Each structure stands twice: as C-alpha cells, then as structure tokens.
PDB file of C-alpha atoms in Angstrom:
ATOM      1  CA  UNK R   1     114.047 125.012 107.788  1.00 37.00           C
ATOM      2  CA  UNK R   2     116.326 127.657 109.225  1.00 39.00           C
ATOM      3  CA  UNK R   3     113.523 130.046 110.211  1.00 36.00           C
ATOM      4  CA  UNK R   4     115.455 131.631 113.036  1.00 42.00           C
ATOM      5  CA  UNK R   5     118.237 132.574 110.647  1.00 49.00           C
ATOM      6  CA  UNK R   6     118.371 134.901 107.725  1.00 51.00           C
ATOM      7  CA  UNK R   7     115.845 133.376 105.376  1.00 51.00           C
ATOM      8  CA  UNK R   8     117.949 133.858 102.294  1.00 55.00           C
ATOM      9  CA  UNK R   9     121.463 133.390 103.706  1.00 58.00           C
ATOM     10  CA  UNK R  10     122.573 136.445 101.809  1.00 56.00           C
ATOM     11  CA  UNK R  11     123.953 138.144 104.894  1.00 52.00           C
ATOM     12  CA  UNK R  12     127.436 137.195 105.865  1.00 51.00           C
ATOM     13  CA  UNK R  13     129.334 136.689 109.132  1.00 48.00           C
ATOM     14  CA  UNK R  14     127.712 139.496 111.080  1.00 50.00           C
ATOM     15  CA  UNK R  15     124.817 137.699 112.772  1.00 62.00           C
ATOM     16  CA  UNK R  16     125.959 134.091 113.105  1.00 79.00           C
ATOM     17  CA  UNK R  17     126.461 132.937 116.693  1.00 84.00           C
ATOM     18  CA  UNK R  18     127.538 129.351 117.575  1.00 84.00           C
ATOM     19  CA  UNK R  19     124.001 128.210 118.341  1.00 85.00           C
ATOM     20  CA  UNK R  20     122.782 129.547 115.016  1.00 86.00           C
ATOM     21  CA  UNK R  21     125.679 127.808 113.295  1.00 88.00           C
ATOM     22  CA  UNK R  22     124.659 124.467 114.784  1.00 88.00           C
ATOM     23  CA  UNK R  23     121.003 125.083 113.882  1.00 88.00           C
ATOM     24  CA  UNK R  24     122.030 125.898 110.349  1.00 88.00           C
ATOM     25  CA  UNK R  25     124.145 122.747 110.021  1.00 89.00           C
ATOM     26  CA  UNK R  26     121.307 120.600 111.387  1.00 87.00           C
ATOM     27  CA  UNK R  27     118.716 122.159 109.079  1.00 85.00           C
ATOM     28  CA  UNK R  28     120.903 121.755 105.985  1.00 86.00           C
ATOM     29  CA  UNK R  29     121.607 118.108 106.789  1.00 82.00           C
ATOM     30  CA  UNK R  30     117.846 117.647 107.165  1.00 79.00           C
ATOM     31  CA  UNK R  31     117.331 119.259 103.744  1.00 75.00           C
ATOM     32  CA  UNK R  32     119.704 116.803 102.092  1.00 73.00           C
ATOM     33  CA  UNK R  33     118.058 113.752 103.636  1.00 67.00           C
ATOM     34  CA  UNK R  34     115.562 111.511 101.891  1.00 58.00           C
ATOM     35  CA  UNK R  35     117.042 111.937  98.461  1.00 58.00           C
ATOM     36  CA  UNK R  36     117.461 108.291  97.511  1.00 63.00           C
ATOM     37  CA  UNK R  37     116.862 108.085  93.783  1.00 65.00           C
ATOM     38  CA  UNK R  38     113.819 106.400  92.310  1.00 75.00           C
ATOM     39  CA  UNK R  39     114.395 102.703  91.760  1.00 84.00           C
ATOM     40  CA  UNK R  40     111.019 101.098  90.993  1.00 91.00           C
ATOM     41  CA  UNK R  41     111.938 101.007  87.285  1.00 93.00           C
ATOM     42  CA  UNK R  42     114.700  98.474  87.954  1.00 93.00           C
ATOM     43  CA  UNK R  43     112.506  96.212  90.076  1.00 95.00           C
ATOM     44  CA  UNK R  44     109.848  96.164  87.360  1.00 96.00           C
ATOM     45  CA  UNK R  45     112.345  95.720  84.505  1.00 96.00           C
ATOM     46  CA  UNK R  46     114.208  92.862  86.174  1.00 96.00           C
ATOM     47  CA  UNK R  47     111.053  91.431  87.750  1.00 97.00           C
ATOM     48  CA  UNK R  48     109.329  90.985  84.385  1.00 97.00           C
ATOM     49  CA  UNK R  49     112.534  89.858  82.642  1.00 97.00           C
ATOM     50  CA  UNK R  50     113.242  87.097  85.150  1.00 96.00           C
ATOM     51  CA  UNK R  51     109.602  86.015  85.449  1.00 97.00           C
ATOM     52  CA  UNK R  52     109.341  85.684  81.644  1.00 97.00           C
ATOM     53  CA  UNK R  53     112.693  83.852  81.454  1.00 96.00           C
ATOM     54  CA  UNK R  54     111.722  81.388  84.192  1.00 96.00           C
ATOM     55  CA  UNK R  55     108.228  80.721  82.820  1.00 96.00           C
ATOM     56  CA  UNK R  56     109.729  80.406  79.321  1.00 95.00           C
ATOM     57  CA  UNK R  57     112.194  77.748  80.470  1.00 94.00           C
ATOM     58  CA  UNK R  58     109.420  75.894  82.333  1.00 95.00           C
ATOM     59  CA  UNK R  59     107.158  75.859  79.249  1.00 94.00           C
ATOM     60  CA  UNK R  60     110.008  74.774  76.952  1.00 94.00           C
ATOM     61  CA  UNK R  61     110.987  71.908  79.295  1.00 92.00           C
ATOM     62  CA  UNK R  62     107.427  70.775  79.924  1.00 92.00           C
ATOM     63  CA  UNK R  63     105.895  71.051  76.479  1.00 92.00           C
ATOM     64  CA  UNK R  64     108.684  70.971  73.874  1.00 92.00           C
ATOM     65  CA  UNK R  65     111.811  69.038  72.928  1.00 91.00           C
ATOM     66  CA  UNK R  66     114.036  72.083  72.697  1.00 89.00           C
ATOM     67  CA  UNK R  67     117.622  71.024  73.420  1.00 89.00           C
ATOM     68  CA  UNK R  68     118.649  74.028  75.459  1.00 90.00           C
ATOM     69  CA  UNK R  69     115.601  75.627  77.130  1.00 90.00           C
ATOM     70  CA  UNK R  70     117.908  77.788  79.292  1.00 89.00           C
ATOM     71  CA  UNK R  71     118.454  79.973  76.231  1.00 90.00           C
ATOM     72  CA  UNK R  72     115.436  81.931  77.521  1.00 91.00           C
ATOM     73  CA  UNK R  73     117.798  83.573  80.012  1.00 91.00           C
ATOM     74  CA  UNK R  74     119.560  85.252  77.090  1.00 92.00           C
ATOM     75  CA  UNK R  75     116.862  87.966  77.345  1.00 94.00           C
ATOM     76  CA  UNK R  76     118.729  89.251  80.403  1.00 92.00           C
ATOM     77  CA  UNK R  77     121.514  90.515  78.097  1.00 92.00           C
ATOM     78  CA  UNK R  78     119.476  93.126  76.128  1.00 95.00           C
ATOM     79  CA  UNK R  79     117.706  94.032  79.400  1.00 94.00           C
ATOM     80  CA  UNK R  80     121.071  94.739  81.048  1.00 92.00           C
ATOM     81  CA  UNK R  81     121.790  97.142  78.178  1.00 94.00           C
ATOM     82  CA  UNK R  82     118.393  98.822  78.738  1.00 95.00           C
ATOM     83  CA  UNK R  83     119.180  99.148  82.472  1.00 92.00           C
ATOM     84  CA  UNK R  84     122.582 100.734  81.772  1.00 91.00           C
ATOM     85  CA  UNK R  85     121.105 103.226  79.274  1.00 93.00           C
ATOM     86  CA  UNK R  86     118.311 104.129  81.709  1.00 92.00           C
ATOM     87  CA  UNK R  87     120.827 104.525  84.544  1.00 88.00           C
ATOM     88  CA  UNK R  88     123.013 106.852  82.471  1.00 86.00           C
ATOM     89  CA  UNK R  89     119.996 108.986  81.566  1.00 85.00           C
ATOM     90  CA  UNK R  90     118.902 109.127  85.209  1.00 81.00           C
ATOM     91  CA  UNK R  91     122.377 110.216  86.300  1.00 78.00           C
ATOM     92  CA  UNK R  92     122.157 113.135  83.895  1.00 75.00           C
ATOM     93  CA  UNK R  93     118.868 114.382  85.319  1.00 75.00           C
ATOM     94  CA  UNK R  94     119.585 113.966  89.048  1.00 76.00           C
ATOM     95  CA  UNK R  95     120.648 117.200  90.698  1.00 78.00           C
ATOM     96  CA  UNK R  96     122.063 115.482  93.752  1.00 81.00           C
ATOM     97  CA  UNK R  97     123.619 112.133  94.518  1.00 82.00           C
ATOM     98  CA  UNK R  98     123.664 110.929  98.125  1.00 83.00           C
ATOM     99  CA  UNK R  99     125.966 108.435  99.837  1.00 83.00           C
ATOM    100  CA  UNK R 100     122.983 106.061  99.987  1.00 84.00           C
ATOM    101  CA  UNK R 101     122.602 106.297  96.197  1.00 84.00           C
ATOM    102  CA  UNK R 102     126.203 105.235  95.831  1.00 86.00           C
ATOM    103  CA  UNK R 103     125.836 102.304  98.239  1.00 89.00           C
ATOM    104  CA  UNK R 104     122.603 101.295  96.503  1.00 89.00           C
ATOM    105  CA  UNK R 105     124.277 101.342  93.081  1.00 89.00           C
ATOM    106  CA  UNK R 106     127.279  99.259  94.148  1.00 93.00           C
ATOM    107  CA  UNK R 107     125.157  96.822  96.145  1.00 94.00           C
ATOM    108  CA  UNK R 108     123.239  95.882  92.982  1.00 94.00           C
ATOM    109  CA  UNK R 109     126.298  96.046  90.729  1.00 93.00           C
ATOM    110  CA  UNK R 110     127.979  93.585  93.111  1.00 96.00           C
ATOM    111  CA  UNK R 111     124.923  91.356  93.009  1.00 96.00           C
ATOM    112  CA  UNK R 112     124.999  91.457  89.177  1.00 93.00           C
ATOM    113  CA  UNK R 113     128.633  90.390  89.220  1.00 95.00           C
ATOM    114  CA  UNK R 114     127.811  87.554  91.634  1.00 96.00           C
ATOM    115  CA  UNK R 115     125.050  86.336  89.287  1.00 94.00           C
ATOM    116  CA  UNK R 116     127.419  86.315  86.305  1.00 92.00           C
ATOM    117  CA  UNK R 117     130.051  84.399  88.303  1.00 96.00           C
ATOM    118  CA  UNK R 118     127.506  81.841  89.535  1.00 95.00           C
ATOM    119  CA  UNK R 119     126.438  81.141  85.943  1.00 92.00           C
ATOM    120  CA  UNK R 120     130.135  80.859  85.013  1.00 94.00           C
ATOM    121  CA  UNK R 121     130.845  78.246  87.712  1.00 95.00           C
ATOM    122  CA  UNK R 122     127.437  76.569  87.311  1.00 92.00           C
ATOM    123  CA  UNK R 123     128.946  73.198  86.384  1.00 92.00           C
ATOM    124  CA  UNK R 124     130.733  72.976  89.739  1.00 95.00           C
ATOM    125  CA  UNK R 125     127.580  73.594  91.765  1.00 93.00           C
ATOM    126  CA  UNK R 126     125.500  70.996  89.938  1.00 90.00           C
ATOM    127  CA  UNK R 127     123.773  73.717  87.855  1.00 89.00           C
ATOM    128  CA  UNK R 128     121.928  74.891  90.980  1.00 93.00           C
ATOM    129  CA  UNK R 129     122.185  78.362  89.450  1.00 94.00           C
ATOM    130  CA  UNK R 130     118.551  79.376  89.884  1.00 93.00           C
ATOM    131  CA  UNK R 131     118.315  78.523  93.621  1.00 96.00           C
ATOM    132  CA  UNK R 132     121.660  80.237  94.246  1.00 96.00           C
ATOM    133  CA  UNK R 133     120.643  83.439  92.457  1.00 96.00           C
ATOM    134  CA  UNK R 134     117.214  83.596  94.131  1.00 97.00           C
ATOM    135  CA  UNK R 135     118.881  83.061  97.524  1.00 97.00           C
ATOM    136  CA  UNK R 136     121.504  85.753  96.840  1.00 97.00           C
ATOM    137  CA  UNK R 137     118.804  88.117  95.651  1.00 96.00           C
ATOM    138  CA  UNK R 138     117.402  88.235  99.189  1.00 97.00           C
ATOM    139  CA  UNK R 139     120.177  90.394 100.635  1.00 97.00           C
ATOM    140  CA  UNK R 140     120.236  93.370  98.193  1.00 97.00           C
ATOM    141  CA  UNK R 141     116.415  93.378  98.079  1.00 97.00           C
ATOM    142  CA  UNK R 142     116.152  93.423 101.867  1.00 97.00           C
ATOM    143  CA  UNK R 143     118.872  96.080 102.254  1.00 95.00           C
ATOM    144  CA  UNK R 144     117.246  98.275  99.585  1.00 94.00           C
ATOM    145  CA  UNK R 145     114.029  97.998 101.599  1.00 93.00           C
ATOM    146  CA  UNK R 146     115.912  99.127 104.714  1.00 91.00           C
ATOM    147  CA  UNK R 147     117.540 102.034 102.860  1.00 88.00           C
ATOM    148  CA  UNK R 148     114.266 103.240 101.369  1.00 87.00           C
ATOM    149  CA  UNK R 149     112.414 102.481 104.633  1.00 85.00           C
ATOM    150  CA  UNK R 150     110.035 100.484 102.447  1.00 91.00           C
ATOM    151  CA  UNK R 151     108.650  97.417 104.186  1.00 95.00           C
ATOM    152  CA  UNK R 152     107.259  95.592 101.079  1.00 95.00           C
ATOM    153  CA  UNK R 153     110.823  95.293  99.718  1.00 95.00           C
ATOM    154  CA  UNK R 154     112.069  93.990 103.063  1.00 96.00           C
ATOM    155  CA  UNK R 155     109.319  91.363 102.886  1.00 98.00           C
ATOM    156  CA  UNK R 156     110.410  90.705  99.285  1.00 97.00           C
ATOM    157  CA  UNK R 157     113.867  89.896 100.626  1.00 98.00           C
ATOM    158  CA  UNK R 158     112.284  87.493 103.094  1.00 98.00           C
ATOM    159  CA  UNK R 159     110.384  85.795 100.237  1.00 98.00           C
ATOM    160  CA  UNK R 160     113.719  85.231  98.434  1.00 98.00           C
ATOM    161  CA  UNK R 161     115.378  83.778 101.531  1.00 98.00           C
ATOM    162  CA  UNK R 162     112.558  81.269 101.914  1.00 98.00           C
ATOM    163  CA  UNK R 163     112.067  80.534  98.187  1.00 97.00           C
ATOM    164  CA  UNK R 164     115.819  80.290  97.567  1.00 97.00           C
ATOM    165  CA  UNK R 165     116.129  77.613 100.249  1.00 97.00           C
ATOM    166  CA  UNK R 166     113.029  75.719  99.077  1.00 97.00           C
ATOM    167  CA  UNK R 167     114.301  75.698  95.450  1.00 97.00           C
ATOM    168  CA  UNK R 168     117.246  73.466  96.365  1.00 96.00           C
ATOM    169  CA  UNK R 169     114.790  70.709  97.294  1.00 97.00           C
ATOM    170  CA  UNK R 170     112.767  70.838  94.058  1.00 96.00           C
ATOM    171  CA  UNK R 171     113.146  69.160  90.660  1.00 94.00           C
ATOM    172  CA  UNK R 172     114.682  71.342  87.943  1.00 89.00           C
ATOM    173  CA  UNK R 173     111.488  72.203  86.028  1.00 88.00           C
ATOM    174  CA  UNK R 174     109.616  72.942  89.268  1.00 94.00           C
ATOM    175  CA  UNK R 175     112.445  75.285  90.271  1.00 95.00           C
ATOM    176  CA  UNK R 176     111.613  77.573  87.323  1.00 95.00           C
ATOM    177  CA  UNK R 177     107.928  77.741  88.198  1.00 95.00           C
ATOM    178  CA  UNK R 178     108.561  78.506  91.881  1.00 96.00           C
ATOM    179  CA  UNK R 179     111.318  81.013  91.005  1.00 97.00           C
ATOM    180  CA  UNK R 180     108.849  82.867  88.733  1.00 97.00           C
ATOM    181  CA  UNK R 181     106.370  82.994  91.601  1.00 97.00           C
ATOM    182  CA  UNK R 182     109.038  84.180  94.048  1.00 97.00           C
ATOM    183  CA  UNK R 183     110.183  86.958  91.697  1.00 97.00           C
ATOM    184  CA  UNK R 184     106.573  88.063  91.209  1.00 97.00           C
ATOM    185  CA  UNK R 185     106.118  88.349  94.969  1.00 97.00           C
ATOM    186  CA  UNK R 186     109.591  89.669  95.811  1.00 97.00           C
ATOM    187  CA  UNK R 187     110.187  92.088  92.907  1.00 96.00           C
ATOM    188  CA  UNK R 188     106.996  92.858  91.004  1.00 97.00           C
ATOM    189  CA  UNK R 189     104.552  93.378  93.881  1.00 97.00           C
ATOM    190  CA  UNK R 190     106.919  95.683  95.863  1.00 96.00           C
ATOM    191  CA  UNK R 191     108.066  97.253  92.553  1.00 95.00           C
ATOM    192  CA  UNK R 192     104.528  98.373  91.653  1.00 95.00           C
ATOM    193  CA  UNK R 193     103.918  99.552  95.233  1.00 94.00           C
ATOM    194  CA  UNK R 194     107.176 101.514  95.119  1.00 92.00           C
ATOM    195  CA  UNK R 195     106.244 103.104  91.799  1.00 92.00           C
ATOM    196  CA  UNK R 196     102.935 104.225  93.277  1.00 91.00           C
ATOM    197  CA  UNK R 197     104.729 105.763  96.268  1.00 87.00           C
ATOM    198  CA  UNK R 198     107.266 107.580  94.042  1.00 81.00           C
ATOM    199  CA  UNK R 199     104.532 109.524  92.210  1.00 74.00           C
TER     200      UNK R 199
ATOM    201  CA  UNK T   1     138.440 129.935 122.844  1.00 54.00           C
ATOM    202  CA  UNK T   2     136.968 133.047 121.280  1.00 61.00           C
ATOM    203  CA  UNK T   3     134.349 133.306 118.579  1.00 62.00           C
ATOM    204  CA  UNK T   4     136.879 134.980 116.329  1.00 58.00           C
ATOM    205  CA  UNK T   5     138.940 131.765 116.355  1.00 74.00           C
ATOM    206  CA  UNK T   6     136.267 129.930 114.378  1.00 84.00           C
ATOM    207  CA  UNK T   7     137.312 129.224 110.792  1.00 90.00           C
ATOM    208  CA  UNK T   8     136.224 132.449 109.034  1.00 90.00           C
ATOM    209  CA  UNK T   9     135.688 130.571 105.785  1.00 92.00           C
ATOM    210  CA  UNK T  10     133.035 128.407 107.390  1.00 93.00           C
ATOM    211  CA  UNK T  11     131.660 130.964 109.818  1.00 90.00           C
ATOM    212  CA  UNK T  12     129.388 132.538 107.239  1.00 91.00           C
ATOM    213  CA  UNK T  13     125.783 131.538 106.667  1.00 91.00           C
ATOM    214  CA  UNK T  14     125.891 130.706 102.999  1.00 94.00           C
ATOM    215  CA  UNK T  15     129.265 128.963 103.003  1.00 95.00           C
ATOM    216  CA  UNK T  16     128.366 126.966 106.121  1.00 95.00           C
ATOM    217  CA  UNK T  17     125.015 126.071 104.561  1.00 94.00           C
ATOM    218  CA  UNK T  18     126.718 124.827 101.400  1.00 95.00           C
ATOM    219  CA  UNK T  19     129.304 122.836 103.356  1.00 96.00           C
ATOM    220  CA  UNK T  20     126.596 121.243 105.537  1.00 94.00           C
ATOM    221  CA  UNK T  21     124.664 120.197 102.430  1.00 93.00           C
ATOM    222  CA  UNK T  22     127.766 118.798 100.741  1.00 94.00           C
ATOM    223  CA  UNK T  23     128.653 116.929 103.951  1.00 90.00           C
ATOM    224  CA  UNK T  24     125.424 114.989 103.641  1.00 85.00           C
ATOM    225  CA  UNK T  25     125.581 114.042  99.961  1.00 89.00           C
ATOM    226  CA  UNK T  26     127.995 112.500  97.501  1.00 87.00           C
ATOM    227  CA  UNK T  27     127.747 115.429  95.087  1.00 91.00           C
ATOM    228  CA  UNK T  28     125.286 118.193  94.352  1.00 93.00           C
ATOM    229  CA  UNK T  29     124.524 120.466  91.438  1.00 93.00           C
ATOM    230  CA  UNK T  30     124.560 124.243  91.615  1.00 94.00           C
ATOM    231  CA  UNK T  31     120.772 124.361  91.189  1.00 92.00           C
ATOM    232  CA  UNK T  32     120.260 122.026  94.169  1.00 91.00           C
ATOM    233  CA  UNK T  33     122.510 124.178  96.388  1.00 94.00           C
ATOM    234  CA  UNK T  34     120.826 127.355  95.192  1.00 94.00           C
ATOM    235  CA  UNK T  35     117.357 125.985  95.934  1.00 91.00           C
ATOM    236  CA  UNK T  36     118.227 124.560  99.362  1.00 90.00           C
ATOM    237  CA  UNK T  37     120.097 127.645 100.570  1.00 92.00           C
ATOM    238  CA  UNK T  38     117.639 130.029  98.933  1.00 92.00           C
ATOM    239  CA  UNK T  39     120.490 132.196  97.690  1.00 94.00           C
ATOM    240  CA  UNK T  40     121.067 134.185  94.512  1.00 95.00           C
ATOM    241  CA  UNK T  41     123.125 132.600  91.740  1.00 95.00           C
ATOM    242  CA  UNK T  42     125.684 135.431  91.843  1.00 95.00           C
ATOM    243  CA  UNK T  43     126.372 135.244  95.568  1.00 95.00           C
ATOM    244  CA  UNK T  44     126.377 131.459  95.617  1.00 96.00           C
ATOM    245  CA  UNK T  45     128.857 131.403  92.765  1.00 96.00           C
ATOM    246  CA  UNK T  46     131.211 133.782  94.622  1.00 96.00           C
ATOM    247  CA  UNK T  47     131.020 131.754  97.848  1.00 96.00           C
ATOM    248  CA  UNK T  48     131.587 128.471  96.010  1.00 97.00           C
ATOM    249  CA  UNK T  49     134.703 129.937  94.421  1.00 96.00           C
ATOM    250  CA  UNK T  50     136.000 130.938  97.875  1.00 96.00           C
ATOM    251  CA  UNK T  51     135.441 127.402  99.210  1.00 97.00           C
ATOM    252  CA  UNK T  52     137.061 125.951  96.115  1.00 97.00           C
ATOM    253  CA  UNK T  53     140.096 128.237  96.373  1.00 97.00           C
ATOM    254  CA  UNK T  54     140.563 127.084  99.976  1.00 96.00           C
ATOM    255  CA  UNK T  55     140.470 123.475  98.759  1.00 97.00           C
ATOM    256  CA  UNK T  56     137.319 122.715 100.774  1.00 97.00           C
ATOM    257  CA  UNK T  57     135.280 121.676  97.747  1.00 97.00           C
ATOM    258  CA  UNK T  58     135.853 120.712  94.123  1.00 97.00           C
ATOM    259  CA  UNK T  59     133.804 122.272  91.358  1.00 96.00           C
ATOM    260  CA  UNK T  60     133.337 120.369  88.132  1.00 94.00           C
ATOM    261  CA  UNK T  61     131.926 122.204  85.141  1.00 91.00           C
ATOM    262  CA  UNK T  62     130.370 120.098  82.384  1.00 86.00           C
ATOM    263  CA  UNK T  63     127.409 120.312  80.018  1.00 82.00           C
ATOM    264  CA  UNK T  64     123.967 118.677  80.168  1.00 76.00           C
ATOM    265  CA  UNK T  65     122.994 118.974  76.508  1.00 76.00           C
ATOM    266  CA  UNK T  66     123.663 122.637  75.806  1.00 79.00           C
ATOM    267  CA  UNK T  67     123.168 123.743  79.419  1.00 82.00           C
ATOM    268  CA  UNK T  68     126.240 124.245  81.604  1.00 85.00           C
ATOM    269  CA  UNK T  69     126.300 121.964  84.637  1.00 88.00           C
ATOM    270  CA  UNK T  70     128.204 122.761  87.831  1.00 93.00           C
ATOM    271  CA  UNK T  71     128.680 119.875  90.234  1.00 93.00           C
ATOM    272  CA  UNK T  72     130.204 120.395  93.696  1.00 96.00           C
ATOM    273  CA  UNK T  73     131.782 117.873  95.999  1.00 95.00           C
ATOM    274  CA  UNK T  74     133.366 118.221  99.429  1.00 95.00           C
ATOM    275  CA  UNK T  75     137.078 117.322  99.671  1.00 96.00           C
ATOM    276  CA  UNK T  76     138.887 115.475 102.498  1.00 95.00           C
ATOM    277  CA  UNK T  77     140.451 118.786 103.480  1.00 96.00           C
ATOM    278  CA  UNK T  78     136.976 120.376 103.563  1.00 96.00           C
ATOM    279  CA  UNK T  79     135.629 117.517 105.642  1.00 93.00           C
ATOM    280  CA  UNK T  80     138.417 117.968 108.177  1.00 94.00           C
ATOM    281  CA  UNK T  81     137.880 121.726 108.331  1.00 95.00           C
ATOM    282  CA  UNK T  82     134.148 121.168 108.835  1.00 94.00           C
ATOM    283  CA  UNK T  83     134.771 118.695 111.672  1.00 92.00           C
ATOM    284  CA  UNK T  84     137.209 121.099 113.325  1.00 92.00           C
ATOM    285  CA  UNK T  85     134.682 123.894 112.997  1.00 92.00           C
ATOM    286  CA  UNK T  86     131.954 121.790 114.659  1.00 91.00           C
ATOM    287  CA  UNK T  87     134.348 120.762 117.448  1.00 90.00           C
ATOM    288  CA  UNK T  88     135.261 124.398 118.004  1.00 89.00           C
ATOM    289  CA  UNK T  89     131.566 125.282 118.182  1.00 88.00           C
ATOM    290  CA  UNK T  90     130.987 122.534 120.732  1.00 86.00           C
ATOM    291  CA  UNK T  91     133.863 123.794 122.861  1.00 85.00           C
ATOM    292  CA  UNK T  92     132.589 127.331 122.645  1.00 82.00           C
ATOM    293  CA  UNK T  93     129.053 126.353 123.646  1.00 82.00           C
ATOM    294  CA  UNK T  94     130.300 124.008 126.380  1.00 77.00           C
ATOM    295  CA  UNK T  95     132.258 126.769 128.103  1.00 63.00           C
TER     296      UNK T  95
END
C-alpha cells in the first residue's frame, strides 16, 4: 500500500516528489498483481468430460459390438458450448482482466484448435489421436501451473508428458483406459485442489 | 532536468495511480480503479476524462444488465508517455 502517500489520492500535484511517484507506481503495480481469473471450473468440466468419454469408449470396445465406439467423444461438443457460455458469464462479472488472463485464454483456445485439427487429420497419423492429444495437453497444463504458481498443475503437465508418450506403445482399447487415468491425475486431482484454493 | 518538466498529466497522485494500474492489466473497470486508488467516484471520473482527452487511455461505456459499466484501457500513446515519465523520474533521481 502507499502508506507514505496521501491515503486517498484526492490531493493533486502539490505533494508528489519523484521518490513518492516511484513508490506510488510500484504500489499500484503490486495491487494489480495476482489477479489471474479462477479456472478450476474448466479443469473439472473437461476432466470429467474426457474421463467419461475415454471410459465410455473402453467399455463399448470391450463389452459391446457397437460399430463406432468413438461416438462417445461427441459429448465434448455440448461441453464446449457449456464452457463458452460459462466463459462469457465470467467475463461479465470480472472487474479486471490482466495480461496473464489473456495469455491463459489464448493458450487454451490454441490447444482446442490443435485438438480439432488432430481429429481432422486423424487418418494420416494412424488414428493416434488420443496419444497425440494427451501429449499436447501437457504444455498448456504445465504453463497454466506456472502462471498460477500452482505446483499440482505443473505435475499434471508432467503426467501428460509421460502418459502421452506411453500411450503410443499401447493397444487401442488400453489407450482409452490409460488416458482416463492420466486425465484423472492431470486434470481432476489438480482441478479439485485448485477449487479448494480459490475459495 | 527540473521537476516541472515532468509530464503534468501524469505527475498527479490519482492520475499516476490509475495509469500504473492500467499499465499492469489488460483492462479494468471503474469500480476496480476506484477501490484500488481509494478515490471518490466524482474525482476519479474527472481524472479519467483528462487522461482520455489526452489520448492516454480509452474509456468504453457499456451496460452489465441495467448497470452502466465503464471499462478503461491504456493506449500505446499512454504507454509511451508513462515510460517517458518513468525515465524522467530516473534521470531526476540519478542527478
């Protein structure tokens, strides 16, 4: 706080000397810090969505004759709509938006675009879509952890780097089971911890 | 250089406080600025208008439901003026 200055800043030029000016600038920058918006909602929303989709595909492959078990991933479409609606509502209630918020938003939007493109070109990468997405998930998760100074998310990123690599070596149905486990560890566990810390 | 050479628009507690806050964020609402600078709505409004007239900030007025919403953002011109002001301060202190 700017205790050495006028506490209410109502006075004008008369008392401000260069040292006070620098103190004021430093204290205001300090005030604006640490305003990264709450993001646990997204980790929990996407965590549960992807875990359910992966487990769903695994169960359909293992125990049924369904022709296209991958249809389970269609649940990501309504969830994307939910995420957009939630994001718009959040934007309306936030009184400040920091540069970090902007970077955070575009980092994940870019990741979303990457996911869509990977699904689109799936045929050309031998349908290794799941390992690719889990591997790509590592970077935005890790960076979000760095931005929020939240170690569990950084560890979540590490889980995705390891799991994403391991997935390439597994059979298709096993990939879905391990991906569900990785998402639980990399998204849901840090997501719940983050939600607790946001309260 | 003399103290009087400092940009008079920035060399005022409330305006400098506002500019320092806006330097650090992407955008901020009137209520955020009012709370952080601990100023009155009337004075803050006057000072914001002065900064806006100088082209240092942009003020966007919209509505959140039925409530008016004022969002402020620093401009490139404002950023440059702020940097020049800080450099001038450094020179002055370094003398």
